[in-house]
Amino acid sequence: MAEVPPGVKGMNDILPPEVSKWQFLEQKARDVLDAFAYRELRTPILEYTPLFVRTVGEVTDVVEKQMYTFDDRDGRSVSLRPEGTASAVRAYVNESQWNKEPVTRWYYLGPMFRHERAQRGRLRQFYQVGAELFGAGEPSVDAEMIAMLVALLTELGLPATAVDVTINSLGEPEERTAYRDALVSYYGAHRDQLDEDSRRRLETNPLRILDSKNPEMVALNAHAPILIDVLGAASRDRFARVRELLGGLGVRYEVDPRLVRGLDYYTSTIFEIKSSAGDLGAQNTVAGGGRYDRLVQSLGGPAVPAIGFALGVERTLLAMSDPAESYEPALGVFFAPFDAAALTYALPIAHELRTKGLRVEFEHRSASVGAMLKRANKLRARAAVIIGPNEVASGQLTVKDLAKGTQSLVPAAELEAKLREMLD
Ligand code: HAM
């Protein structure tokens, strides 16, 4: 036997019935985002590497350790996108989108790539539903976006008590310089306790130390200075207003002054959502996001404020506790022809029903009626159409109601109407 070629580690095939649950999530996401007037953006999966270095940040786990980066045949370094915001901002700037509309709301849905240690809820190819809003820096935008995300999770069936929103404010970059100094002196005093990454980051990007997952660093981080204490009045007032508006929208949230995000572009409000529902395990952060008011400008555009989030699809699916089968569409009709003559007669009839939008499975293999009906039941068909020599001769088809077990003879011309009545 030939050896089975393996799929790439951390990258999954998604098969039915699981794919039905995916489609349900995707459709709900489109519906909710549409209600908030977001429109879909599709960008390439591959970008030139410097885009991510300049946006996500050179000294981040994503860029330092996780990107799939290689030279293409022209010798230019390209990377599989590890996230969607960088491409959205690139497209926004390339298209001079601010000239077309004052406020742009985009969403996207698709695969992202990070070479992480694969485990439950952590993949190397994973999917995100993301949204980005450009052109409005008001605190109400932040509140609206977080409330939209919670609404989506609710629509997906997550119980409100299992959706934990955490928010924080990173203030403005200027405010963070004072904070950076405070961190340098704190970690400098504990230099012997720093791991290798953190020691390096102390020189390059001390804020990133706060994001470390190393348990020893987490303990040290617990006593690090808190950013919110050094924020100016404007940033604090803004954050207070975001909280007030969130309260008005009925969003339950907690402020975590130690929340930082793993990407460098954030300013002001940041947020994460964890879920205790379903089957998530340790990787229970289902979504994250925040403001990035300086990013458009840093990629050569004007000073346009922006905010966004991304929802991890696989993690969200794990939090949705209903089994994949429950999202499967029921099969409408099963066609069971007895023999070659019946098949010849029935195939055009089934074809016509399909073109009229009925979901029809047709048995092409010769089998006993019993075996065919068994298969129809297994497929959860509502009705079976049975065609034997008598049916072909009379033009009357046997229609069996698989739920009730009853059957009747239906003239071919009335078949569609009869089936629709049963399927309603
Ligand atoms: P992020 O926090 O890096 O943010 O990713 C968002 C979500 O993607 C995470 O909360 C998680 O659910 C999911 N995710 C991330 N990595 C993996 C992985 N290896 N396996 C499975 N799921 C994963 C961003 O990507 C930002 N672009 C969000 C954003 C948009 N900020 C502003 N606009």
Short mmCIF file of C-alpha atoms and ligand atoms in Angstrom, two decimals:
data_model
loop_
_atom_site.label_atom_id
_atom_site.label_comp_id
_atom_site.label_asym_id
_atom_site.label_seq_id
_atom_site.Cartn_x
_atom_site.Cartn_y
_atom_site.Cartn_z
CA MET A 1 0.00 0.00 0.00
CA ALA A 2 1.24 3.47 -0.81
CA GLU A 3 2.06 5.71 2.11
CA VAL A 4 -0.62 8.29 2.94
CA PRO A 5 0.80 11.80 2.49
CA PRO A 6 0.28 13.72 5.73
CA GLY A 7 -1.39 17.13 5.90
CA VAL A 8 0.68 19.99 7.32
CA LYS A 9 0.81 19.98 11.11
CA GLY A 10 -1.60 22.43 12.71
CA MET A 11 -3.59 22.82 9.48
CA ASN A 12 -6.90 21.01 9.32
CA ASP A 13 -9.31 19.69 6.74
CA ILE A 14 -12.83 20.72 7.55
CA LEU A 15 -15.36 18.12 6.47
CA PRO A 16 -19.11 17.72 6.71
CA PRO A 17 -20.84 17.70 9.11
CA GLU A 18 -18.37 20.04 10.85
CA VAL A 19 -18.45 22.40 7.88
CA SER A 20 -22.16 23.05 8.51
CA LYS A 21 -21.29 24.57 11.86
CA TRP A 22 -18.68 26.73 10.13
CA GLN A 23 -21.21 27.88 7.57
CA PHE A 24 -23.67 28.73 10.32
CA LEU A 25 -21.04 30.85 12.08
CA GLU A 26 -20.02 32.55 8.84
CA GLN A 27 -23.60 33.37 7.91
CA LYS A 28 -24.38 34.77 11.37
CA ALA A 29 -21.20 36.85 11.21
CA ARG A 30 -22.19 38.26 7.84
CA ASP A 31 -25.70 39.02 9.10
CA VAL A 32 -24.54 40.81 12.25
CA LEU A 33 -21.80 42.76 10.48
CA ASP A 34 -24.23 43.69 7.75
CA ALA A 35 -26.66 45.05 10.34
CA PHE A 36 -23.87 47.34 11.56
CA ALA A 37 -23.23 48.47 7.95
CA TYR A 38 -19.89 46.70 7.48
CA ARG A 39 -18.95 45.56 3.98
CA GLU A 40 -16.72 42.71 3.00
CA LEU A 41 -13.07 43.24 2.10
CA ARG A 42 -11.01 40.51 0.43
CA THR A 43 -7.25 40.86 0.44
CA PRO A 44 -4.51 38.43 -0.68
CA ILE A 45 -3.24 35.82 1.73
CA LEU A 46 0.36 36.70 0.86
CA GLU A 47 1.93 40.08 1.58
CA TYR A 48 5.46 41.43 1.35
CA THR A 49 7.05 40.74 4.72
CA PRO A 50 7.88 44.36 5.68
CA LEU A 51 4.15 45.12 5.93
CA PHE A 52 3.87 42.92 9.01
CA VAL A 53 7.18 44.05 10.45
CA ARG A 54 6.01 47.67 10.24
CA THR A 55 2.51 47.09 11.62
CA VAL A 56 2.40 44.06 13.92
CA GLY A 57 5.90 45.05 15.06
CA GLU A 58 9.43 43.75 14.71
CA VAL A 59 9.74 42.76 18.38
CA THR A 60 6.57 40.67 18.72
CA ASP A 61 6.13 36.91 18.98
CA VAL A 62 4.11 36.94 15.77
CA VAL A 63 6.85 38.54 13.67
CA GLU A 64 9.87 37.13 15.49
CA LYS A 65 8.75 33.54 15.80
CA GLN A 66 5.52 32.71 14.06
CA MET A 67 5.40 33.96 10.49
CA TYR A 68 5.60 31.71 7.46
CA THR A 69 8.16 33.79 5.58
CA PHE A 70 9.98 32.85 2.40
CA ASP A 71 11.43 34.41 -0.72
CA ASP A 72 9.22 34.17 -3.76
CA ARG A 73 10.67 33.41 -7.20
CA ASP A 74 11.60 37.06 -7.69
CA GLY A 75 13.67 36.93 -4.53
CA ARG A 76 11.31 39.17 -2.53
CA SER A 77 10.47 38.19 1.00
CA VAL A 78 6.77 37.37 1.37
CA SER A 79 4.78 36.10 4.36
CA LEU A 80 1.51 34.26 4.76
CA ARG A 81 -0.65 36.73 6.65
CA PRO A 82 -0.58 36.12 10.40
CA GLU A 83 -3.56 38.48 10.87
CA GLY A 84 -5.82 40.73 8.82
CA THR A 85 -5.44 44.27 10.10
CA ALA A 86 -2.14 44.96 8.31
CA SER A 87 -3.62 44.08 4.91
CA ALA A 88 -6.78 46.08 5.58
CA VAL A 89 -4.73 49.16 6.42
CA ARG A 90 -2.50 48.63 3.38
CA ALA A 91 -5.58 48.41 1.15
CA TYR A 92 -7.10 51.47 2.84
CA VAL A 93 -3.97 53.50 2.16
CA ASN A 94 -3.39 52.10 -1.36
CA GLU A 95 -6.94 52.99 -2.33
CA SER A 96 -6.89 56.44 -0.67
CA GLN A 97 -10.15 55.26 0.82
CA TRP A 98 -10.54 58.41 2.95
CA ASN A 99 -11.22 60.30 -0.29
CA LYS A 100 -14.17 58.05 -1.07
CA GLU A 101 -16.00 58.06 2.25
CA PRO A 102 -15.43 59.66 5.64
CA VAL A 103 -16.03 56.45 7.55
CA THR A 104 -15.10 53.02 6.21
CA ARG A 105 -16.38 49.82 7.77
CA TRP A 106 -14.85 46.63 6.45
CA TYR A 107 -15.03 43.02 7.53
CA TYR A 108 -13.18 39.93 6.39
CA LEU A 109 -13.34 36.23 6.88
CA GLY A 110 -10.53 33.87 6.08
CA PRO A 111 -7.43 31.91 7.01
CA MET A 112 -4.46 33.30 8.93
CA PHE A 113 -1.13 31.56 9.49
CA ARG A 114 1.06 31.44 12.58
CA HIS A 115 3.70 28.83 13.28
CA GLU A 116 2.73 28.27 16.90
CA ARG A 117 2.88 25.13 19.00
CA ALA A 118 -0.25 23.36 17.81
CA GLN A 119 -2.76 22.30 20.49
CA ARG A 120 -6.49 22.41 21.13
CA GLY A 121 -7.71 25.83 19.92
CA ARG A 122 -4.28 26.75 18.63
CA LEU A 123 -3.57 26.04 15.00
CA ARG A 124 -1.06 27.05 12.39
CA GLN A 125 -3.76 27.77 9.85
CA PHE A 126 -6.73 29.23 11.66
CA TYR A 127 -9.64 31.37 10.56
CA GLN A 128 -10.71 34.79 11.70
CA VAL A 129 -13.75 36.93 11.25
CA GLY A 130 -12.38 40.45 11.53
CA ALA A 131 -13.81 43.96 11.34
CA GLU A 132 -12.03 47.27 10.91
CA LEU A 133 -13.49 50.76 11.11
CA PHE A 134 -11.57 53.76 9.76
CA GLY A 135 -12.29 57.45 10.13
CA ALA A 136 -14.03 57.86 13.49
CA GLY A 137 -12.16 58.15 16.76
CA GLU A 138 -15.11 58.80 19.05
CA PRO A 139 -15.39 56.66 22.19
CA SER A 140 -18.88 55.59 21.11
CA VAL A 141 -17.28 53.75 18.17
CA ASP A 142 -15.29 51.63 20.61
CA ALA A 143 -18.41 50.81 22.61
CA GLU A 144 -20.41 50.04 19.47
CA MET A 145 -17.74 47.66 18.22
CA ILE A 146 -17.45 45.72 21.46
CA ALA A 147 -21.25 45.50 21.71
CA MET A 148 -21.38 44.22 18.11
CA LEU A 149 -18.89 41.48 18.95
CA VAL A 150 -20.90 40.44 21.99
CA ALA A 151 -24.08 40.48 19.88
CA LEU A 152 -22.41 38.13 17.40
CA LEU A 153 -21.38 35.70 20.12
CA THR A 154 -24.91 35.79 21.51
CA GLU A 155 -26.36 35.11 18.05
CA LEU A 156 -24.06 32.10 17.83
CA GLY A 157 -25.68 30.74 20.95
CA LEU A 158 -23.02 31.43 23.59
CA PRO A 159 -24.72 32.08 26.92
CA ALA A 160 -24.19 35.69 28.08
CA THR A 161 -22.70 34.40 31.33
CA ALA A 162 -19.97 32.62 29.36
CA VAL A 163 -18.81 35.70 27.43
CA ASP A 164 -16.21 37.60 29.43
CA VAL A 165 -15.22 40.98 28.06
CA THR A 166 -12.02 42.57 29.36
CA ILE A 167 -10.99 46.08 28.41
CA ASN A 168 -8.07 48.39 29.06
CA SER A 169 -6.62 51.59 27.69
CA LEU A 170 -3.09 51.84 26.36
CA GLY A 171 -3.34 55.62 26.03
CA GLU A 172 -1.35 57.46 23.39
CA PRO A 173 2.18 56.52 22.32
CA GLU A 174 3.54 59.70 23.96
CA GLU A 175 2.07 58.59 27.27
CA ARG A 176 3.63 55.23 26.88
CA THR A 177 7.18 56.66 26.86
CA ALA A 178 6.83 57.57 30.52
CA TYR A 179 5.45 54.11 31.14
CA ARG A 180 8.27 52.52 29.20
CA ASP A 181 10.74 54.26 31.51
CA ALA A 182 8.88 52.96 34.56
CA LEU A 183 8.99 49.43 33.14
CA VAL A 184 12.69 49.67 32.33
CA SER A 185 13.50 50.59 35.91
CA TYR A 186 11.20 47.89 37.33
CA TYR A 187 12.50 45.06 35.15
CA GLY A 188 16.04 46.43 35.36
CA ALA A 189 15.85 45.91 39.12
CA HIS A 190 14.74 42.30 38.53
CA ARG A 191 17.09 41.56 35.66
CA ASP A 192 18.21 38.23 37.16
CA GLN A 193 14.60 36.97 37.06
CA LEU A 194 14.06 37.78 33.39
CA ASP A 195 14.01 35.01 30.80
CA GLU A 196 16.09 35.35 27.66
CA ASP A 197 13.31 36.91 25.55
CA SER A 198 12.45 39.42 28.22
CA ARG A 199 16.05 40.42 28.74
CA ARG A 200 16.33 41.19 25.06
CA ARG A 201 12.97 42.97 25.08
CA LEU A 202 14.05 45.12 27.98
CA GLU A 203 16.33 46.83 25.48
CA THR A 204 14.07 46.76 22.43
CA ASN A 205 10.42 46.83 23.55
CA PRO A 206 9.84 46.51 27.31
CA LEU A 207 6.05 46.62 26.93
CA ARG A 208 6.23 43.25 25.23
CA ILE A 209 7.53 41.67 28.44
CA LEU A 210 4.03 42.18 29.86
CA ASP A 211 2.69 39.92 27.15
CA SER A 212 4.93 36.96 28.08
CA LYS A 213 3.22 33.62 28.67
CA ASN A 214 6.15 32.19 30.66
CA PRO A 215 4.71 31.49 34.16
CA GLU A 216 7.73 33.00 35.92
CA MET A 217 7.37 36.15 33.90
CA VAL A 218 3.63 36.23 34.53
CA ALA A 219 4.40 36.27 38.27
CA LEU A 220 6.90 39.09 37.85
CA ASN A 221 4.50 41.00 35.59
CA ALA A 222 1.84 40.91 38.29
CA HIS A 223 3.83 43.48 40.23
CA ALA A 224 4.94 45.65 37.32
CA PRO A 225 3.83 49.29 37.20
CA ILE A 226 0.36 49.86 35.75
CA LEU A 227 -0.08 51.95 32.63
CA ILE A 228 -3.39 53.50 33.53
CA ASP A 229 -1.70 55.27 36.45
CA VAL A 230 0.49 57.29 34.10
CA LEU A 231 -2.17 58.17 31.52
CA GLY A 232 -3.10 61.84 31.13
CA ALA A 233 -6.53 63.27 31.88
CA ALA A 234 -7.72 63.16 28.25
CA SER A 235 -6.98 59.45 27.91
CA ARG A 236 -8.57 58.64 31.22
CA ASP A 237 -11.69 60.65 30.41
CA ARG A 238 -11.96 58.97 27.07
CA PHE A 239 -11.70 55.54 28.67
CA ALA A 240 -14.32 56.50 31.26
CA ARG A 241 -16.65 57.53 28.44
CA VAL A 242 -16.14 54.20 26.65
CA ARG A 243 -17.06 52.40 29.86
CA GLU A 244 -20.12 54.57 30.38
CA LEU A 245 -21.36 53.87 26.84
CA LEU A 246 -20.68 50.14 27.19
CA GLY A 247 -22.78 50.17 30.34
CA GLY A 248 -25.57 51.92 28.43
CA LEU A 249 -25.42 49.21 25.78
CA GLY A 250 -25.82 46.57 28.45
CA VAL A 251 -22.38 45.04 27.90
CA ARG A 252 -20.95 43.27 30.89
CA TYR A 253 -17.19 43.88 31.08
CA GLU A 254 -14.24 44.04 33.40
CA VAL A 255 -11.35 46.46 33.34
CA ASP A 256 -8.00 44.72 33.51
CA PRO A 257 -5.27 47.34 33.87
CA ARG A 258 -2.71 44.66 33.01
CA LEU A 259 -4.27 43.67 29.72
CA VAL A 260 -1.86 44.16 26.86
CA ARG A 261 -2.14 42.79 23.35
CA GLY A 262 0.49 40.87 21.44
CA LEU A 263 0.61 43.28 18.50
CA ASP A 264 2.37 46.65 18.46
CA TYR A 265 -0.09 48.86 16.60
CA TYR A 266 -2.59 49.46 19.38
CA THR A 267 -3.38 52.78 21.06
CA SER A 268 -6.14 53.73 23.51
CA THR A 269 -8.92 51.15 24.01
CA ILE A 270 -8.01 47.47 23.75
CA PHE A 271 -10.23 44.49 24.53
CA GLU A 272 -10.36 40.72 24.64
CA ILE A 273 -13.18 38.24 25.00
CA LYS A 274 -12.74 34.93 26.72
CA SER A 275 -15.36 32.25 26.89
CA SER A 276 -15.91 29.62 29.51
CA ALA A 277 -18.51 27.85 27.33
CA GLY A 278 -18.13 24.58 25.50
CA ASP A 279 -14.94 22.75 25.05
CA LEU A 280 -12.24 25.40 24.90
CA GLY A 281 -9.58 24.44 27.39
CA ALA A 282 -6.62 26.76 27.90
CA GLN A 283 -6.92 28.66 24.63
CA ASN A 284 -10.11 30.39 25.64
CA THR A 285 -9.60 33.85 24.17
CA VAL A 286 -12.09 33.88 21.34
CA ALA A 287 -11.58 37.46 20.16
CA GLY A 288 -9.36 40.48 20.58
CA GLY A 289 -8.98 43.95 19.22
CA GLY A 290 -8.55 47.60 19.86
CA ARG A 291 -7.80 51.04 18.48
CA TYR A 292 -4.85 51.70 16.23
CA ASP A 293 -5.12 55.43 15.63
CA ARG A 294 -1.56 55.90 14.35
CA LEU A 295 -1.28 53.00 11.95
CA VAL A 296 -2.78 54.54 8.79
CA GLN A 297 -0.36 57.43 9.08
CA SER A 298 2.60 55.16 9.73
CA LEU A 299 1.87 53.41 6.41
CA GLY A 300 1.87 56.71 4.51
CA GLY A 301 -1.78 57.78 4.81
CA PRO A 302 -3.24 60.78 6.65
CA ALA A 303 -3.98 60.76 10.38
CA VAL A 304 -7.10 58.57 10.31
CA PRO A 305 -8.22 56.94 13.56
CA ALA A 306 -9.20 53.29 13.37
CA ILE A 307 -10.34 50.36 15.47
CA GLY A 308 -10.98 46.69 14.86
CA PHE A 309 -11.26 43.19 16.22
CA ALA A 310 -10.79 39.63 15.10
CA LEU A 311 -12.71 36.59 16.26
CA GLY A 312 -10.99 33.20 16.18
CA VAL A 313 -13.36 30.90 14.31
CA GLU A 314 -12.08 27.53 15.60
CA ARG A 315 -12.14 28.68 19.21
CA THR A 316 -15.62 30.12 18.84
CA LEU A 317 -16.82 26.85 17.31
CA LEU A 318 -15.42 24.97 20.32
CA ALA A 319 -17.35 27.32 22.60
CA MET A 320 -20.60 26.56 20.73
CA SER A 321 -21.62 23.40 22.52
CA ASP A 322 -24.17 21.97 20.06
CA PRO A 323 -22.74 19.15 17.95
CA ALA A 324 -21.95 19.79 14.30
CA GLU A 325 -24.76 17.44 13.19
CA SER A 326 -27.36 19.79 14.62
CA TYR A 327 -26.31 22.43 12.07
CA GLU A 328 -26.69 20.05 9.12
CA PRO A 329 -29.46 20.89 6.67
CA ALA A 330 -31.98 18.09 6.40
CA LEU A 331 -32.14 16.28 3.08
CA GLY A 332 -35.47 16.87 1.39
CA VAL A 333 -36.01 14.01 -0.98
CA PHE A 334 -34.42 10.63 -1.72
CA PHE A 335 -35.02 9.05 -5.13
CA ALA A 336 -34.99 5.26 -5.14
CA PRO A 337 -35.28 3.70 -8.64
CA PHE A 338 -35.58 -0.12 -8.77
CA ASP A 339 -33.80 -0.82 -12.03
CA ALA A 340 -32.28 0.68 -15.17
CA ALA A 341 -35.67 1.50 -16.76
CA ALA A 342 -36.86 3.23 -13.56
CA LEU A 343 -33.60 5.17 -13.35
CA THR A 344 -33.97 6.35 -16.96
CA TYR A 345 -37.50 7.52 -16.22
CA ALA A 346 -36.73 9.13 -12.84
CA LEU A 347 -33.44 10.92 -13.51
CA PRO A 348 -35.00 13.82 -15.51
CA ILE A 349 -37.76 14.18 -12.88
CA ALA A 350 -35.19 14.45 -10.07
CA HIS A 351 -33.15 16.86 -12.21
CA GLU A 352 -36.09 19.17 -12.63
CA LEU A 353 -36.86 19.18 -8.90
CA ARG A 354 -33.24 20.08 -8.21
CA THR A 355 -33.30 22.99 -10.64
CA LYS A 356 -36.39 24.19 -8.75
CA GLY A 357 -34.38 24.26 -5.53
CA LEU A 358 -35.33 21.01 -3.79
CA ARG A 359 -32.50 19.10 -2.14
CA VAL A 360 -32.54 15.67 -3.77
CA GLU A 361 -30.25 12.66 -3.37
CA PHE A 362 -30.54 10.12 -6.20
CA GLU A 363 -29.53 6.49 -5.78
CA HIS A 364 -27.56 5.52 -8.88
CA ARG A 365 -26.32 2.15 -7.63
CA SER A 366 -28.61 -0.83 -7.91
CA ALA A 367 -29.83 -1.89 -4.49
CA SER A 368 -32.86 -3.43 -2.82
CA VAL A 369 -35.70 -1.10 -1.81
CA GLY A 370 -34.97 -1.91 1.82
CA ALA A 371 -31.34 -0.87 1.49
CA MET A 372 -32.32 2.30 -0.35
CA LEU A 373 -34.86 3.30 2.30
CA LYS A 374 -32.34 2.62 5.01
CA ARG A 375 -29.94 5.00 3.34
CA ALA A 376 -32.70 7.61 2.91
CA ASN A 377 -33.40 7.45 6.65
CA LYS A 378 -29.73 7.70 7.48
CA LEU A 379 -29.48 10.85 5.36
CA ARG A 380 -32.47 12.21 7.26
CA ALA A 381 -34.52 12.59 4.09
CA ARG A 382 -38.10 13.78 4.63
CA ALA A 383 -39.51 11.87 1.68
CA ALA A 384 -38.52 8.97 -0.53
CA VAL A 385 -39.73 8.72 -4.12
CA ILE A 386 -39.88 5.06 -5.11
CA ILE A 387 -39.91 4.14 -8.79
CA GLY A 388 -40.46 0.59 -10.06
CA PRO A 389 -41.98 -0.90 -13.23
CA ASN A 390 -45.54 -0.06 -12.12
CA GLU A 391 -44.66 3.58 -11.54
CA VAL A 392 -42.93 3.87 -14.92
CA ALA A 393 -45.96 2.31 -16.64
CA SER A 394 -48.59 4.41 -14.83
CA GLY A 395 -46.70 7.73 -14.46
CA GLN A 396 -47.71 7.63 -10.78
CA LEU A 397 -44.80 7.72 -8.34
CA THR A 398 -44.80 6.22 -4.88
CA VAL A 399 -44.01 8.92 -2.35
CA LYS A 400 -43.15 7.73 1.12
CA ASP A 401 -43.30 10.05 4.09
CA LEU A 402 -40.27 8.89 6.04
CA ALA A 403 -41.29 10.60 9.24
CA LYS A 404 -44.81 9.16 9.37
CA GLY A 405 -44.16 5.93 7.48
CA THR A 406 -47.18 6.51 5.19
CA GLN A 407 -47.06 6.37 1.41
CA SER A 408 -49.20 7.40 -1.55
CA LEU A 409 -49.25 7.39 -5.34
CA VAL A 410 -48.66 10.82 -6.87
CA PRO A 411 -48.92 11.69 -10.59
CA ALA A 412 -45.57 12.94 -11.91
CA ALA A 413 -47.10 16.34 -12.71
CA GLU A 414 -48.11 16.83 -9.06
CA LEU A 415 -44.89 15.54 -7.53
CA GLU A 416 -43.27 18.92 -6.90
CA ALA A 417 -46.35 20.32 -5.17
CA LYS A 418 -46.75 17.19 -3.05
CA LEU A 419 -43.11 17.21 -1.96
CA ARG A 420 -43.18 20.90 -1.10
CA GLU A 421 -46.26 20.36 1.02
CA MET A 422 -44.42 17.61 2.91
CA LEU A 423 -41.25 19.63 3.31
CA ASP A 424 -42.96 22.73 4.70
P1 HAM B 1 -5.18 38.45 17.81
O1 HAM B 1 -5.48 38.62 19.24
O2 HAM B 1 -3.77 38.13 17.45
O3 HAM B 1 -5.63 39.77 17.09
O4 HAM B 1 -6.09 37.31 17.19
C1 HAM B 1 -7.51 37.38 17.33
C2 HAM B 1 -8.07 36.02 17.64
O5 HAM B 1 -7.64 35.06 16.68
C3 HAM B 1 -7.61 35.43 18.96
O6 HAM B 1 -8.37 35.94 20.04
C4 HAM B 1 -7.87 33.95 18.75
O7 HAM B 1 -9.25 33.65 18.99
C5 HAM B 1 -7.58 33.77 17.29
N1 HAM B 1 -6.24 33.19 17.12
C6 HAM B 1 -5.06 33.81 17.14
N2 HAM B 1 -4.05 32.95 16.96
C7 HAM B 1 -4.62 31.72 16.81
C8 HAM B 1 -4.11 30.41 16.57
N3 HAM B 1 -2.81 30.16 16.42
N4 HAM B 1 -5.00 29.38 16.50
C9 HAM B 1 -6.33 29.61 16.62
N5 HAM B 1 -6.85 30.83 16.82
C10 HAM B 1 -6.02 31.88 16.92
C11 HAM B 1 -5.51 40.03 15.76
O8 HAM B 1 -5.22 39.19 14.95
C12 HAM B 1 -5.83 41.44 15.37
N6 HAM B 1 -5.64 41.58 13.92
C13 HAM B 1 -7.24 41.83 15.79
C14 HAM B 1 -7.55 43.23 15.40
C15 HAM B 1 -8.26 43.63 14.33
N7 HAM B 1 -7.15 44.31 16.04
C16 HAM B 1 -7.58 45.38 15.39
N8 HAM B 1 -8.25 44.99 14.34
#
